[in-house]
PDB file of C-alpha atoms in Angstrom:
ATOM      1  CA  MET A   1     102.727  79.755  95.420  1.00 91.00           C
ATOM      2  CA  ASP A   2     101.265  81.398  98.516  1.00 95.00           C
ATOM      3  CA  GLU A   3      97.494  81.464  99.033  1.00 96.00           C
ATOM      4  CA  LEU A   4      97.031  85.230  98.787  1.00 96.00           C
ATOM      5  CA  SER A   5      98.815  85.313  95.430  1.00 94.00           C
ATOM      6  CA  GLN A   6      96.622  82.453  94.214  1.00 95.00           C
ATOM      7  CA  LEU A   7      93.534  84.448  95.198  1.00 96.00           C
ATOM      8  CA  ALA A   8      94.919  87.551  93.465  1.00 94.00           C
ATOM      9  CA  ILE A   9      95.282  85.532  90.283  1.00 93.00           C
ATOM     10  CA  LYS A  10      91.826  83.972  90.698  1.00 94.00           C
ATOM     11  CA  TYR A  11      90.174  87.406  90.997  1.00 93.00           C
ATOM     12  CA  ASP A  12      92.590  89.177  88.629  1.00 91.00           C
ATOM     13  CA  THR A  13      93.610  91.940  91.013  1.00 90.00           C
ATOM     14  CA  ASP A  14      96.672  94.055  90.242  1.00 88.00           C
ATOM     15  CA  LYS A  15      98.141  93.222  93.654  1.00 89.00           C
ATOM     16  CA  GLY A  16      99.167  89.748  92.441  1.00 86.00           C
ATOM     17  CA  PRO A  17     102.369  88.363  90.970  1.00 84.00           C
ATOM     18  CA  HIS A  18     101.030  87.582  87.499  1.00 77.00           C
ATOM     19  CA  GLY A  19     101.623  89.471  84.282  1.00 65.00           C
ATOM     20  CA  THR A  20     102.872  93.022  84.746  1.00 60.00           C
ATOM     21  CA  TYR A  21     101.177  93.491  88.110  1.00 72.00           C
ATOM     22  CA  HIS A  22     102.733  94.786  91.311  1.00 80.00           C
ATOM     23  CA  ALA A  23     103.405  91.450  93.080  1.00 84.00           C
ATOM     24  CA  TYR A  24     102.530  92.922  96.487  1.00 89.00           C
ATOM     25  CA  THR A  25     100.669  89.755  97.555  1.00 92.00           C
ATOM     26  CA  VAL A  26     103.849  87.710  97.864  1.00 89.00           C
ATOM     27  CA  ARG A  27     105.000  89.940 100.755  1.00 90.00           C
ATOM     28  CA  TYR A  28     101.479  90.585 102.054  1.00 94.00           C
ATOM     29  CA  ASP A  29     100.894  86.860 102.548  1.00 95.00           C
ATOM     30  CA  LYS A  30     103.949  86.598 104.814  1.00 93.00           C
ATOM     31  CA  LEU A  31     102.889  89.704 106.713  1.00 93.00           C
ATOM     32  CA  LEU A  32      99.198  88.806 107.123  1.00 96.00           C
ATOM     33  CA  ARG A  33      99.260  85.013 107.388  1.00 96.00           C
ATOM     34  CA  ASP A  34      99.143  84.866 111.200  1.00 95.00           C
ATOM     35  CA  MET A  35      96.050  87.087 111.420  1.00 96.00           C
ATOM     36  CA  ARG A  36      93.927  85.241 108.841  1.00 96.00           C
ATOM     37  CA  GLY A  37      91.648  83.610 111.397  1.00 96.00           C
ATOM     38  CA  THR A  38      91.507  86.513 113.841  1.00 97.00           C
ATOM     39  CA  ALA A  39      90.958  89.530 111.560  1.00 97.00           C
ATOM     40  CA  ARG A  40      87.444  90.922 111.999  1.00 97.00           C
ATOM     41  CA  SER A  41      87.399  94.144 109.966  1.00 98.00           C
ATOM     42  CA  VAL A  42      89.235  95.045 106.739  1.00 98.00           C
ATOM     43  CA  LEU A  43      89.021  98.339 104.852  1.00 97.00           C
ATOM     44  CA  GLU A  44      90.208  98.940 101.319  1.00 96.00           C
ATOM     45  CA  ILE A  45      90.068 102.437  99.852  1.00 96.00           C
ATOM     46  CA  GLY A  46      89.571 102.228  96.105  1.00 92.00           C
ATOM     47  CA  VAL A  47      87.227  99.500  94.887  1.00 87.00           C
ATOM     48  CA  MET A  48      87.361  99.597  91.089  1.00 84.00           C
ATOM     49  CA  ASN A  49      85.750  96.292  90.072  1.00 85.00           C
ATOM     50  CA  GLY A  50      85.830  94.666  93.519  1.00 89.00           C
ATOM     51  CA  ALA A  51      88.482  92.071  92.677  1.00 91.00           C
ATOM     52  CA  SER A  52      90.645  92.730  95.725  1.00 93.00           C
ATOM     53  CA  LEU A  53      87.591  92.892  98.009  1.00 94.00           C
ATOM     54  CA  ARG A  54      86.777  89.328  96.943  1.00 93.00           C
ATOM     55  CA  MET A  55      90.417  88.362  97.477  1.00 96.00           C
ATOM     56  CA  TRP A  56      90.380  89.767 101.033  1.00 97.00           C
ATOM     57  CA  ARG A  57      87.012  88.091 101.757  1.00 97.00           C
ATOM     58  CA  ASP A  58      88.395  84.681 100.820  1.00 97.00           C
ATOM     59  CA  TYR A  59      91.714  85.255 102.595  1.00 98.00           C
ATOM     60  CA  PHE A  60      90.156  86.452 105.875  1.00 98.00           C
ATOM     61  CA  PRO A  61      87.280  83.991 106.528  1.00 97.00           C
ATOM     62  CA  ASN A  62      86.026  85.742 109.687  1.00 98.00           C
ATOM     63  CA  ALA A  63      86.332  89.379 108.614  1.00 98.00           C
ATOM     64  CA  GLU A  64      83.828  91.907 107.375  1.00 97.00           C
ATOM     65  CA  ILE A  65      85.311  93.507 104.273  1.00 96.00           C
ATOM     66  CA  HIS A  66      84.637  97.204 103.658  1.00 95.00           C
ATOM     67  CA  GLY A  67      85.408  99.055 100.455  1.00 93.00           C
ATOM     68  CA  LEU A  68      85.301 102.822 100.031  1.00 94.00           C
ATOM     69  CA  ASP A  69      85.046 104.427  96.605  1.00 92.00           C
ATOM     70  CA  ILE A  70      83.906 107.770  95.240  1.00 88.00           C
ATOM     71  CA  ASP A  71      82.789 106.354  91.887  1.00 80.00           C
ATOM     72  CA  ASP A  72      79.217 105.329  91.216  1.00 67.00           C
ATOM     73  CA  CYS A  73      78.810 102.185  93.279  1.00 63.00           C
ATOM     74  CA  SER A  74      76.346 100.690  90.826  1.00 47.00           C
ATOM     75  CA  LYS A  75      79.391  99.911  88.671  1.00 51.00           C
ATOM     76  CA  HIS A  76      80.960  97.930  91.490  1.00 54.00           C
ATOM     77  CA  ILE A  77      80.183  94.603  93.041  1.00 58.00           C
ATOM     78  CA  VAL A  78      76.978  94.193  94.951  1.00 59.00           C
ATOM     79  CA  SER A  79      77.460  94.304  98.686  1.00 66.00           C
ATOM     80  CA  GLY A  80      76.839  91.042 100.492  1.00 73.00           C
ATOM     81  CA  ASP A  81      78.622  87.894 101.614  1.00 86.00           C
ATOM     82  CA  ARG A  82      80.709  89.854 104.147  1.00 92.00           C
ATOM     83  CA  ILE A  83      81.497  92.648 101.654  1.00 92.00           C
ATOM     84  CA  THR A  84      80.074  96.161 102.014  1.00 91.00           C
ATOM     85  CA  VAL A  85      80.895  98.895  99.522  1.00 90.00           C
ATOM     86  CA  HIS A  86      80.560 102.418 100.911  1.00 91.00           C
ATOM     87  CA  CYS A  87      80.205 105.327  98.496  1.00 90.00           C
ATOM     88  CA  GLY A  88      82.216 108.296  99.649  1.00 91.00           C
ATOM     89  CA  ASP A  89      85.213 110.516  99.135  1.00 93.00           C
ATOM     90  CA  ALA A  90      88.431 109.273 100.756  1.00 92.00           C
ATOM     91  CA  GLY A  91      89.685 112.835 100.409  1.00 93.00           C
ATOM     92  CA  ASN A  92      87.068 113.921 102.957  1.00 95.00           C
ATOM     93  CA  ARG A  93      88.133 113.695 106.612  1.00 95.00           C
ATOM     94  CA  TRP A  94      84.544 113.196 107.799  1.00 96.00           C
ATOM     95  CA  THR A  95      83.941 110.254 105.461  1.00 96.00           C
ATOM     96  CA  LEU A  96      86.975 108.454 106.881  1.00 96.00           C
ATOM     97  CA  ARG A  97      86.015 109.307 110.472  1.00 96.00           C
ATOM     98  CA  GLU A  98      82.449 108.037 110.003  1.00 96.00           C
ATOM     99  CA  LEU A  99      83.671 104.809 108.434  1.00 96.00           C
ATOM    100  CA  ALA A 100      86.155 104.248 111.268  1.00 96.00           C
ATOM    101  CA  HIS A 101      83.539 105.124 113.897  1.00 96.00           C
ATOM    102  CA  HIS A 102      81.021 102.611 112.578  1.00 97.00           C
ATOM    103  CA  HIS A 103      83.300  99.812 111.371  1.00 96.00           C
ATOM    104  CA  GLY A 104      86.691 100.219 113.071  1.00 94.00           C
ATOM    105  CA  PRO A 105      89.069  99.551 114.505  1.00 95.00           C
ATOM    106  CA  PHE A 106      90.419  97.782 111.456  1.00 97.00           C
ATOM    107  CA  ASP A 107      92.755  94.809 111.379  1.00 97.00           C
ATOM    108  CA  LEU A 108      93.888  95.783 107.895  1.00 96.00           C
ATOM    109  CA  VAL A 109      93.617  99.056 105.986  1.00 96.00           C
ATOM    110  CA  VAL A 110      94.765  99.232 102.363  1.00 96.00           C
ATOM    111  CA  ASP A 111      94.718 102.617 100.644  1.00 93.00           C
ATOM    112  CA  ASP A 112      94.639 101.879  96.919  1.00 90.00           C
ATOM    113  CA  GLY A 113      92.457 104.873  96.103  1.00 88.00           C
ATOM    114  CA  SER A 114      93.258 108.067  94.246  1.00 84.00           C
ATOM    115  CA  HIS A 115      97.065 107.919  94.787  1.00 81.00           C
ATOM    116  CA  ASN A 116      96.857 111.651  95.474  1.00 81.00           C
ATOM    117  CA  LEU A 117      99.409 112.773  98.080  1.00 82.00           C
ATOM    118  CA  ASP A 118      96.875 114.811 100.066  1.00 86.00           C
ATOM    119  CA  HIS A 119      94.466 111.857 100.151  1.00 88.00           C
ATOM    120  CA  MET A 120      97.224 109.479 101.273  1.00 87.00           C
ATOM    121  CA  ARG A 121      98.224 111.858 104.062  1.00 87.00           C
ATOM    122  CA  LEU A 122      94.590 112.179 105.137  1.00 91.00           C
ATOM    123  CA  ALA A 123      94.035 108.411 105.131  1.00 91.00           C
ATOM    124  CA  PHE A 124      97.138 107.969 107.269  1.00 90.00           C
ATOM    125  CA  ASP A 125      96.142 110.769 109.669  1.00 90.00           C
ATOM    126  CA  GLU A 126      92.587 109.525 110.130  1.00 93.00           C
ATOM    127  CA  LEU A 127      93.085 105.754 110.037  1.00 94.00           C
ATOM    128  CA  TYR A 128      96.458 105.116 111.687  1.00 92.00           C
ATOM    129  CA  ASP A 129      94.985 105.201 115.200  1.00 92.00           C
ATOM    130  CA  GLN A 130      91.948 103.227 113.992  1.00 93.00           C
ATOM    131  CA  THR A 131      94.156 100.363 112.801  1.00 93.00           C
ATOM    132  CA  ARG A 132      95.020  97.590 115.237  1.00 93.00           C
ATOM    133  CA  GLY A 133      96.866  95.551 112.624  1.00 93.00           C
ATOM    134  CA  ILE A 134      98.441  96.601 109.352  1.00 92.00           C
ATOM    135  CA  LEU A 135      98.067  99.894 107.461  1.00 92.00           C
ATOM    136  CA  ILE A 136      99.236  99.928 103.841  1.00 91.00           C
ATOM    137  CA  ILE A 137      99.364 102.807 101.385  1.00 89.00           C
ATOM    138  CA  GLU A 138      99.810 101.360  97.915  1.00 86.00           C
ATOM    139  CA  ASP A 139     101.289 102.740  94.735  1.00 79.00           C
ATOM    140  CA  VAL A 140     103.239 105.602  96.271  1.00 78.00           C
ATOM    141  CA  HIS A 141     105.052 107.236  93.361  1.00 72.00           C
ATOM    142  CA  LEU A 142     108.517 107.413  94.863  1.00 64.00           C
ATOM    143  CA  GLU A 143     109.949 110.137  92.648  1.00 62.00           C
ATOM    144  CA  TRP A 144     106.854 112.326  92.981  1.00 62.00           C
ATOM    145  CA  PHE A 145     106.057 112.251  96.675  1.00 63.00           C
ATOM    146  CA  GLY A 146     107.568 109.287  98.487  1.00 59.00           C
ATOM    147  CA  ALA A 147     109.824 111.526 100.586  1.00 67.00           C
ATOM    148  CA  ALA A 148     106.996 113.972 101.351  1.00 69.00           C
ATOM    149  CA  LEU A 149     104.730 111.171 102.585  1.00 64.00           C
ATOM    150  CA  LEU A 150     107.501 109.776 104.784  1.00 67.00           C
ATOM    151  CA  ALA A 151     108.227 113.214 106.250  1.00 71.00           C
ATOM    152  CA  ASP A 152     104.582 113.524 107.277  1.00 69.00           C
ATOM    153  CA  THR A 153     104.033 109.999 108.606  1.00 70.00           C
ATOM    154  CA  VAL A 154     107.280 108.896 110.254  1.00 68.00           C
ATOM    155  CA  PRO A 155     106.890 111.147 113.339  1.00 66.00           C
ATOM    156  CA  LYS A 156     103.586 109.445 114.205  1.00 72.00           C
ATOM    157  CA  GLY A 157     103.951 105.977 112.721  1.00 75.00           C
ATOM    158  CA  GLY A 158     107.650 105.329 112.575  1.00 76.00           C
ATOM    159  CA  GLN A 159     109.557 104.177 109.534  1.00 75.00           C
ATOM    160  CA  PRO A 160     107.326 102.021 107.322  1.00 78.00           C
ATOM    161  CA  GLU A 161     108.472  98.967 105.448  1.00 78.00           C
ATOM    162  CA  VAL A 162     108.798 100.002 101.811  1.00 78.00           C
ATOM    163  CA  LEU A 163     107.819  97.322  99.307  1.00 73.00           C
ATOM    164  CA  ILE A 164     108.870  98.223  95.770  1.00 70.00           C
ATOM    165  CA  SER A 165     106.370  97.294  93.061  1.00 66.00           C
ATOM    166  CA  ARG A 166     107.391  94.958  90.267  1.00 61.00           C
ATOM    167  CA  THR A 167     105.968  97.377  87.706  1.00 61.00           C
ATOM    168  CA  ALA A 168     108.383  99.662  85.898  1.00 56.00           C
ATOM    169  CA  ASP A 169     106.795 102.903  87.104  1.00 67.00           C
ATOM    170  CA  ASN A 170     108.775 103.336  90.353  1.00 70.00           C
ATOM    171  CA  ARG A 171     105.923 102.737  92.806  1.00 74.00           C
ATOM    172  CA  ALA A 172     105.950 101.226  96.256  1.00 77.00           C
ATOM    173  CA  ALA A 173     103.629 100.127  99.029  1.00 81.00           C
ATOM    174  CA  TYR A 174     104.313 101.668 102.437  1.00 80.00           C
ATOM    175  CA  ILE A 175     103.460  99.305 105.298  1.00 84.00           C
ATOM    176  CA  TRP A 176     103.021 100.115 108.989  1.00 84.00           C
ATOM    177  CA  ASP A 177     102.583  97.190 111.402  1.00 87.00           C
ATOM    178  CA  ARG A 178     100.496  98.338 114.401  1.00 87.00           C
ATOM    179  CA  ARG A 179     100.080  94.916 116.053  1.00 86.00           C
ATOM    180  CA  GLY A 180     101.032  95.052 119.694  1.00 72.00           C
ATOM    181  CA  LYS A 181     101.199  98.875 119.795  1.00 61.00           C
TER     182      LYS A 181
END
């Protein structure tokens, strides 16, 4: 089993291949493996319990890991050991701009936040140019707004790779690879 999937299982994040989870990490490991030692800044929107922040910290040994969440950060992991949790609204353009200004450009951005179409569009609009590596929008409900998100993002970012989730709820992760662009 690949190392990222092992870390997902260790920290019990829903990105991993175990149980009824999405199994995104199997593909992510192949995509991210060559930047493990060089990544310096990672941003994940949507923190929940901090499991995936710990996974990213262990996977990228030289990166500062940033999490953004609107919920009360006292419920989340304590910042430290290369992890900083920022309290803010990912549906607010200025929050995303400030985060990118102070901590970007990012080698990896993962939007696993509200799963609201307007928020996904905003994250793409504000963070695409602040990403020098990979930008991922997770859990795109294909039947609800997959086509709408593509219509908005393809002109700027090109056709993303679409990784279908293993869950039965017709979700996917959209992946844009910005390396070398």
